[in-house]
Amino acid sequence: MTAPPDDCLARNEWLCGAYLSSRREILWDAVVQHLQLTVASVLIGLVIAVPLALVARHRRWAAGPVLGVTTILYTVPSLAMFSLLLPVYGLSASLVVAGLVLYSLTLLVRNILAGLRAVPEETRQAARGMGYGPLRLLLAVELPLALPAAMAGLRIATVSAVSLVTVGAIVGYGGLGNLIYSGMNTYFKAQVLTASVLCVVIAVAADLLLLLAQRVLTPWTRRQP
């Protein structure tokens, strides 16, 4: 018995509107989990990266070890990273988040540090001459001027996290990666393609939102010729 001509699910086609309508809740849950894992890992990575970059900036001897360790972490394959973290976090979402945090540190620390180093020394001296203390100098002068480079690193780290979340499917916490993994095992074409396209959409949307945020937070860069 052949499948009806309008039954794209039965024909296992790559493009299938019936898959979208019949699996709407499954897709939504996967997207939400994907976003939660991505946002959590990037925010935690940012909270860790800022102090590390500040230490590397103000303690020159610390720059080498900080950059070296974060670079080594980035070279560890994702499956190996999750395996190393498994005894600590078990099969949980925390395992995926911890792995993504470690991967994000290289991109975030390097770019934040580069931005801080690019702040002109005469600007710092002028701020000190106006009575700025170390904390006020950091918050009102150094960090705002370092923001363009920091945002560039944040954009790359976020897009990378969106991609790496899918690897979390090996422990059952991969967002859309769960659908891609199960769809590949069963050769469910519509599921594989739909989940993959949604990953791309999330990555592009996140990058554009961060780019917009960067333009809003750094209006002075738009006035440059």
PDB file of C-alpha atoms in Angstrom:
ATOM      1  CA  MET A   1       0.000   0.000   0.000  1.00  0.00           C
ATOM      2  CA  THR A   2       1.512   3.333  -1.044  1.00  0.00           C
ATOM      3  CA  ALA A   3       1.398   6.499   1.059  1.00  0.00           C
ATOM      4  CA  PRO A   4      -1.165   9.149   0.122  1.00  0.00           C
ATOM      5  CA  PRO A   5       0.291  11.817  -2.168  1.00  0.00           C
ATOM      6  CA  ASP A   6      -0.118  14.513   0.520  1.00  0.00           C
ATOM      7  CA  ASP A   7       1.448  12.446   3.336  1.00  0.00           C
ATOM      8  CA  CYS A   8       5.009  13.762   3.407  1.00  0.00           C
ATOM      9  CA  LEU A   9       5.641  12.097   6.771  1.00  0.00           C
ATOM     10  CA  ALA A  10       4.879   8.658   5.367  1.00  0.00           C
ATOM     11  CA  ARG A  11       7.110   9.405   2.373  1.00  0.00           C
ATOM     12  CA  ASN A  12       9.841  10.590   4.772  1.00  0.00           C
ATOM     13  CA  GLU A  13      10.575  13.790   2.871  1.00  0.00           C
ATOM     14  CA  TRP A  14      13.124  16.377   3.955  1.00  0.00           C
ATOM     15  CA  LEU A  15      10.627  19.237   3.698  1.00  0.00           C
ATOM     16  CA  CYS A  16       7.392  18.396   5.452  1.00  0.00           C
ATOM     17  CA  GLY A  17       4.849  20.858   6.802  1.00  0.00           C
ATOM     18  CA  ALA A  18       3.003  18.053   8.559  1.00  0.00           C
ATOM     19  CA  TYR A  19       6.050  17.475  10.746  1.00  0.00           C
ATOM     20  CA  LEU A  20       5.983  21.100  11.920  1.00  0.00           C
ATOM     21  CA  SER A  21       2.285  21.005  12.765  1.00  0.00           C
ATOM     22  CA  SER A  22       2.279  17.585  14.438  1.00  0.00           C
ATOM     23  CA  ARG A  23       5.510  18.050  16.442  1.00  0.00           C
ATOM     24  CA  ARG A  24       5.033  21.677  17.437  1.00  0.00           C
ATOM     25  CA  GLU A  25       5.301  21.051  21.194  1.00  0.00           C
ATOM     26  CA  ILE A  26       8.340  18.785  20.818  1.00  0.00           C
ATOM     27  CA  LEU A  27      10.112  21.396  18.722  1.00  0.00           C
ATOM     28  CA  TRP A  28       9.219  24.171  21.158  1.00  0.00           C
ATOM     29  CA  ASP A  29      10.534  22.225  24.156  1.00  0.00           C
ATOM     30  CA  ALA A  30      13.777  21.486  22.289  1.00  0.00           C
ATOM     31  CA  VAL A  31      14.227  25.159  21.326  1.00  0.00           C
ATOM     32  CA  VAL A  32      13.601  26.298  24.915  1.00  0.00           C
ATOM     33  CA  GLN A  33      16.135  23.826  26.287  1.00  0.00           C
ATOM     34  CA  HIS A  34      18.644  24.868  23.615  1.00  0.00           C
ATOM     35  CA  LEU A  35      18.251  28.534  24.559  1.00  0.00           C
ATOM     36  CA  GLN A  36      18.444  27.833  28.291  1.00  0.00           C
ATOM     37  CA  LEU A  37      21.682  25.876  27.958  1.00  0.00           C
ATOM     38  CA  THR A  38      23.200  28.494  25.663  1.00  0.00           C
ATOM     39  CA  VAL A  39      22.272  31.522  27.774  1.00  0.00           C
ATOM     40  CA  ALA A  40      23.320  29.878  31.050  1.00  0.00           C
ATOM     41  CA  SER A  41      26.720  28.824  29.726  1.00  0.00           C
ATOM     42  CA  VAL A  42      27.517  32.178  28.118  1.00  0.00           C
ATOM     43  CA  LEU A  43      26.447  34.221  31.156  1.00  0.00           C
ATOM     44  CA  ILE A  44      28.431  32.050  33.567  1.00  0.00           C
ATOM     45  CA  GLY A  45      31.395  32.166  31.214  1.00  0.00           C
ATOM     46  CA  LEU A  46      31.171  35.963  31.117  1.00  0.00           C
ATOM     47  CA  VAL A  47      31.044  36.199  34.913  1.00  0.00           C
ATOM     48  CA  ILE A  48      34.238  34.130  35.120  1.00  0.00           C
ATOM     49  CA  ALA A  49      36.003  35.696  32.133  1.00  0.00           C
ATOM     50  CA  VAL A  50      35.776  39.333  33.252  1.00  0.00           C
ATOM     51  CA  PRO A  51      37.728  38.845  36.523  1.00  0.00           C
ATOM     52  CA  LEU A  52      40.279  36.645  34.734  1.00  0.00           C
ATOM     53  CA  ALA A  53      40.829  39.315  32.083  1.00  0.00           C
ATOM     54  CA  LEU A  54      41.169  42.015  34.752  1.00  0.00           C
ATOM     55  CA  VAL A  55      43.751  39.950  36.628  1.00  0.00           C
ATOM     56  CA  ALA A  56      45.661  39.326  33.393  1.00  0.00           C
ATOM     57  CA  ARG A  57      45.527  43.054  32.603  1.00  0.00           C
ATOM     58  CA  HIS A  58      46.763  44.345  35.955  1.00  0.00           C
ATOM     59  CA  ARG A  59      49.142  41.465  36.764  1.00  0.00           C
ATOM     60  CA  ARG A  60      51.279  40.918  33.704  1.00  0.00           C
ATOM     61  CA  TRP A  61      52.755  37.708  35.080  1.00  0.00           C
ATOM     62  CA  ALA A  62      49.239  36.223  35.172  1.00  0.00           C
ATOM     63  CA  ALA A  63      48.446  36.899  31.508  1.00  0.00           C
ATOM     64  CA  GLY A  64      50.463  33.949  30.199  1.00  0.00           C
ATOM     65  CA  PRO A  65      49.007  31.315  32.545  1.00  0.00           C
ATOM     66  CA  VAL A  66      45.435  32.601  32.142  1.00  0.00           C
ATOM     67  CA  LEU A  67      45.584  32.642  28.349  1.00  0.00           C
ATOM     68  CA  GLY A  68      47.497  29.367  28.254  1.00  0.00           C
ATOM     69  CA  VAL A  69      45.044  27.436  30.427  1.00  0.00           C
ATOM     70  CA  THR A  70      41.956  28.754  28.632  1.00  0.00           C
ATOM     71  CA  THR A  71      43.517  27.949  25.261  1.00  0.00           C
ATOM     72  CA  ILE A  72      44.297  24.388  26.350  1.00  0.00           C
ATOM     73  CA  LEU A  73      40.705  23.949  27.511  1.00  0.00           C
ATOM     74  CA  TYR A  74      39.465  25.057  24.090  1.00  0.00           C
ATOM     75  CA  THR A  75      41.550  22.391  22.343  1.00  0.00           C
ATOM     76  CA  VAL A  76      39.963  19.514  24.287  1.00  0.00           C
ATOM     77  CA  PRO A  77      37.436  17.666  22.065  1.00  0.00           C
ATOM     78  CA  SER A  78      33.859  18.080  23.230  1.00  0.00           C
ATOM     79  CA  LEU A  79      33.257  14.364  23.847  1.00  0.00           C
ATOM     80  CA  ALA A  80      36.430  14.156  25.909  1.00  0.00           C
ATOM     81  CA  MET A  81      35.478  17.293  27.833  1.00  0.00           C
ATOM     82  CA  PHE A  82      32.077  15.893  28.764  1.00  0.00           C
ATOM     83  CA  SER A  83      33.667  12.578  29.747  1.00  0.00           C
ATOM     84  CA  LEU A  84      36.127  14.335  32.048  1.00  0.00           C
ATOM     85  CA  LEU A  85      33.321  16.323  33.693  1.00  0.00           C
ATOM     86  CA  LEU A  86      30.992  13.319  33.996  1.00  0.00           C
ATOM     87  CA  PRO A  87      32.255  12.154  37.431  1.00  0.00           C
ATOM     88  CA  VAL A  88      31.577  15.639  38.824  1.00  0.00           C
ATOM     89  CA  TYR A  89      28.207  16.495  37.280  1.00  0.00           C
ATOM     90  CA  GLY A  90      26.778  13.148  36.207  1.00  0.00           C
ATOM     91  CA  LEU A  91      24.283  12.887  33.354  1.00  0.00           C
ATOM     92  CA  SER A  92      22.716  16.303  33.817  1.00  0.00           C
ATOM     93  CA  ALA A  93      22.231  19.665  32.171  1.00  0.00           C
ATOM     94  CA  SER A  94      24.952  21.003  34.466  1.00  0.00           C
ATOM     95  CA  LEU A  95      27.440  18.766  32.667  1.00  0.00           C
ATOM     96  CA  VAL A  96      26.664  20.433  29.342  1.00  0.00           C
ATOM     97  CA  VAL A  97      26.692  23.940  30.831  1.00  0.00           C
ATOM     98  CA  ALA A  98      30.030  23.363  32.576  1.00  0.00           C
ATOM     99  CA  GLY A  99      31.621  22.122  29.364  1.00  0.00           C
ATOM    100  CA  LEU A 100      30.339  25.080  27.364  1.00  0.00           C
ATOM    101  CA  VAL A 101      31.528  27.518  30.031  1.00  0.00           C
ATOM    102  CA  LEU A 102      35.057  26.159  29.771  1.00  0.00           C
ATOM    103  CA  TYR A 103      34.978  26.442  25.979  1.00  0.00           C
ATOM    104  CA  SER A 104      33.733  30.020  26.117  1.00  0.00           C
ATOM    105  CA  LEU A 105      36.546  31.242  28.363  1.00  0.00           C
ATOM    106  CA  THR A 106      39.159  31.365  25.611  1.00  0.00           C
ATOM    107  CA  LEU A 107      37.062  33.582  23.365  1.00  0.00           C
ATOM    108  CA  LEU A 108      35.795  35.816  26.151  1.00  0.00           C
ATOM    109  CA  VAL A 109      39.028  36.286  28.095  1.00  0.00           C
ATOM    110  CA  ARG A 110      41.129  37.008  25.004  1.00  0.00           C
ATOM    111  CA  ASN A 111      38.738  39.597  23.618  1.00  0.00           C
ATOM    112  CA  ILE A 112      38.072  41.336  26.935  1.00  0.00           C
ATOM    113  CA  LEU A 113      41.801  41.484  27.621  1.00  0.00           C
ATOM    114  CA  ALA A 114      42.483  42.822  24.128  1.00  0.00           C
ATOM    115  CA  GLY A 115      39.886  45.533  24.663  1.00  0.00           C
ATOM    116  CA  LEU A 116      41.353  46.558  28.016  1.00  0.00           C
ATOM    117  CA  ARG A 117      44.856  46.678  26.582  1.00  0.00           C
ATOM    118  CA  ALA A 118      43.641  48.868  23.724  1.00  0.00           C
ATOM    119  CA  VAL A 119      42.491  51.644  26.048  1.00  0.00           C
ATOM    120  CA  PRO A 120      44.960  54.533  25.487  1.00  0.00           C
ATOM    121  CA  GLU A 121      47.206  55.213  28.462  1.00  0.00           C
ATOM    122  CA  GLU A 122      46.652  58.961  28.040  1.00  0.00           C
ATOM    123  CA  THR A 123      42.932  58.359  28.557  1.00  0.00           C
ATOM    124  CA  ARG A 124      43.642  56.597  31.824  1.00  0.00           C
ATOM    125  CA  GLN A 125      45.980  59.365  32.923  1.00  0.00           C
ATOM    126  CA  ALA A 126      43.383  62.019  32.078  1.00  0.00           C
ATOM    127  CA  ALA A 127      40.753  60.163  34.119  1.00  0.00           C
ATOM    128  CA  ARG A 128      43.119  59.872  37.086  1.00  0.00           C
ATOM    129  CA  GLY A 129      43.837  63.596  36.782  1.00  0.00           C
ATOM    130  CA  MET A 130      40.098  64.234  37.097  1.00  0.00           C
ATOM    131  CA  GLY A 131      40.041  62.327  40.366  1.00  0.00           C
ATOM    132  CA  TYR A 132      38.907  58.918  39.160  1.00  0.00           C
ATOM    133  CA  GLY A 133      39.800  56.120  41.542  1.00  0.00           C
ATOM    134  CA  PRO A 134      40.654  52.577  40.359  1.00  0.00           C
ATOM    135  CA  LEU A 135      37.065  51.288  40.516  1.00  0.00           C
ATOM    136  CA  ARG A 136      35.524  54.332  38.865  1.00  0.00           C
ATOM    137  CA  LEU A 137      38.254  54.300  36.229  1.00  0.00           C
ATOM    138  CA  LEU A 138      37.466  50.677  35.451  1.00  0.00           C
ATOM    139  CA  LEU A 139      33.681  51.060  35.318  1.00  0.00           C
ATOM    140  CA  ALA A 140      33.445  54.488  33.659  1.00  0.00           C
ATOM    141  CA  VAL A 141      36.429  54.439  31.306  1.00  0.00           C
ATOM    142  CA  GLU A 142      38.189  51.124  30.729  1.00  0.00           C
ATOM    143  CA  LEU A 143      35.252  48.727  30.431  1.00  0.00           C
ATOM    144  CA  PRO A 144      33.175  51.017  28.150  1.00  0.00           C
ATOM    145  CA  LEU A 145      36.148  51.516  25.818  1.00  0.00           C
ATOM    146  CA  ALA A 146      36.862  47.779  25.860  1.00  0.00           C
ATOM    147  CA  LEU A 147      33.233  46.967  25.062  1.00  0.00           C
ATOM    148  CA  PRO A 148      33.550  46.651  21.239  1.00  0.00           C
ATOM    149  CA  ALA A 149      36.263  43.985  21.523  1.00  0.00           C
ATOM    150  CA  ALA A 150      34.444  42.277  24.392  1.00  0.00           C
ATOM    151  CA  MET A 151      31.187  42.169  22.426  1.00  0.00           C
ATOM    152  CA  ALA A 152      33.007  40.649  19.458  1.00  0.00           C
ATOM    153  CA  GLY A 153      34.189  37.832  21.708  1.00  0.00           C
ATOM    154  CA  LEU A 154      30.740  37.460  23.234  1.00  0.00           C
ATOM    155  CA  ARG A 155      29.168  37.109  19.795  1.00  0.00           C
ATOM    156  CA  ILE A 156      31.603  34.385  18.764  1.00  0.00           C
ATOM    157  CA  ALA A 157      31.246  32.589  22.099  1.00  0.00           C
ATOM    158  CA  THR A 158      27.449  32.664  21.828  1.00  0.00           C
ATOM    159  CA  VAL A 159      27.346  31.291  18.293  1.00  0.00           C
ATOM    160  CA  SER A 160      29.851  28.595  19.289  1.00  0.00           C
ATOM    161  CA  ALA A 161      27.704  27.678  22.289  1.00  0.00           C
ATOM    162  CA  VAL A 162      24.599  27.339  20.103  1.00  0.00           C
ATOM    163  CA  SER A 163      26.535  24.865  17.977  1.00  0.00           C
ATOM    164  CA  LEU A 164      28.142  22.931  20.835  1.00  0.00           C
ATOM    165  CA  VAL A 165      24.871  22.518  22.749  1.00  0.00           C
ATOM    166  CA  THR A 166      23.887  19.911  20.175  1.00  0.00           C
ATOM    167  CA  VAL A 167      26.742  17.668  21.390  1.00  0.00           C
ATOM    168  CA  GLY A 168      24.909  17.487  24.711  1.00  0.00           C
ATOM    169  CA  ALA A 169      22.550  15.036  23.032  1.00  0.00           C
ATOM    170  CA  ILE A 170      24.962  12.274  24.065  1.00  0.00           C
ATOM    171  CA  VAL A 171      23.811  12.795  27.667  1.00  0.00           C
ATOM    172  CA  GLY A 172      20.209  13.674  26.818  1.00  0.00           C
ATOM    173  CA  TYR A 173      20.565  17.450  27.234  1.00  0.00           C
ATOM    174  CA  GLY A 174      21.261  18.770  23.768  1.00  0.00           C
ATOM    175  CA  GLY A 175      18.196  20.856  22.968  1.00  0.00           C
ATOM    176  CA  LEU A 176      17.662  20.578  19.249  1.00  0.00           C
ATOM    177  CA  GLY A 177      20.647  18.231  19.180  1.00  0.00           C
ATOM    178  CA  ASN A 178      18.425  15.576  20.781  1.00  0.00           C
ATOM    179  CA  LEU A 179      16.132  15.726  17.759  1.00  0.00           C
ATOM    180  CA  ILE A 180      19.038  15.718  15.313  1.00  0.00           C
ATOM    181  CA  TYR A 181      20.626  12.715  17.039  1.00  0.00           C
ATOM    182  CA  SER A 182      17.428  10.662  17.224  1.00  0.00           C
ATOM    183  CA  GLY A 183      16.446  11.692  13.695  1.00  0.00           C
ATOM    184  CA  MET A 184      19.778  10.522  12.300  1.00  0.00           C
ATOM    185  CA  ASN A 185      19.456   7.192  14.089  1.00  0.00           C
ATOM    186  CA  THR A 186      16.039   6.602  12.524  1.00  0.00           C
ATOM    187  CA  TYR A 187      16.779   8.447   9.282  1.00  0.00           C
ATOM    188  CA  PHE A 188      13.837  10.771   9.958  1.00  0.00           C
ATOM    189  CA  LYS A 189      14.635  13.371   7.313  1.00  0.00           C
ATOM    190  CA  ALA A 190      12.141  16.079   8.283  1.00  0.00           C
ATOM    191  CA  GLN A 191      13.235  15.994  11.922  1.00  0.00           C
ATOM    192  CA  VAL A 192      16.950  16.220  11.094  1.00  0.00           C
ATOM    193  CA  LEU A 193      16.487  19.095   8.654  1.00  0.00           C
ATOM    194  CA  THR A 194      14.027  21.056  10.795  1.00  0.00           C
ATOM    195  CA  ALA A 195      16.140  20.820  13.952  1.00  0.00           C
ATOM    196  CA  SER A 196      19.304  21.728  12.023  1.00  0.00           C
ATOM    197  CA  VAL A 197      17.668  24.761  10.414  1.00  0.00           C
ATOM    198  CA  LEU A 198      16.361  25.920  13.800  1.00  0.00           C
ATOM    199  CA  CYS A 199      19.922  25.722  15.195  1.00  0.00           C
ATOM    200  CA  VAL A 200      21.117  27.985  12.380  1.00  0.00           C
ATOM    201  CA  VAL A 201      18.219  30.387  12.960  1.00  0.00           C
ATOM    202  CA  ILE A 202      19.016  30.604  16.690  1.00  0.00           C
ATOM    203  CA  ALA A 203      22.706  31.250  15.982  1.00  0.00           C
ATOM    204  CA  VAL A 204      21.987  33.978  13.415  1.00  0.00           C
ATOM    205  CA  ALA A 205      19.308  35.608  15.598  1.00  0.00           C
ATOM    206  CA  ALA A 206      21.591  35.609  18.645  1.00  0.00           C
ATOM    207  CA  ASP A 207      24.436  37.147  16.655  1.00  0.00           C
ATOM    208  CA  LEU A 208      22.187  39.877  15.259  1.00  0.00           C
ATOM    209  CA  LEU A 209      20.734  40.683  18.692  1.00  0.00           C
ATOM    210  CA  LEU A 210      24.200  40.997  20.195  1.00  0.00           C
ATOM    211  CA  LEU A 211      25.321  43.135  17.269  1.00  0.00           C
ATOM    212  CA  LEU A 212      22.340  45.417  17.855  1.00  0.00           C
ATOM    213  CA  ALA A 213      23.149  45.554  21.568  1.00  0.00           C
ATOM    214  CA  GLN A 214      26.735  46.457  20.734  1.00  0.00           C
ATOM    215  CA  ARG A 215      25.625  49.327  18.503  1.00  0.00           C
ATOM    216  CA  VAL A 216      23.290  50.626  21.216  1.00  0.00           C
ATOM    217  CA  LEU A 217      25.940  50.384  23.952  1.00  0.00           C
ATOM    218  CA  THR A 218      28.742  51.913  21.846  1.00  0.00           C
ATOM    219  CA  PRO A 219      27.170  54.839  19.983  1.00  0.00           C
ATOM    220  CA  TRP A 220      30.556  56.536  19.588  1.00  0.00           C
ATOM    221  CA  THR A 221      31.759  53.800  17.213  1.00  0.00           C
ATOM    222  CA  ARG A 222      29.036  54.710  14.697  1.00  0.00           C
ATOM    223  CA  ARG A 223      30.373  58.235  14.368  1.00  0.00           C
ATOM    224  CA  GLN A 224      33.796  57.096  13.273  1.00  0.00           C
ATOM    225  CA  PRO A 225      34.540  57.794   9.556  1.00  0.00           C
TER     226      PRO A 225
END
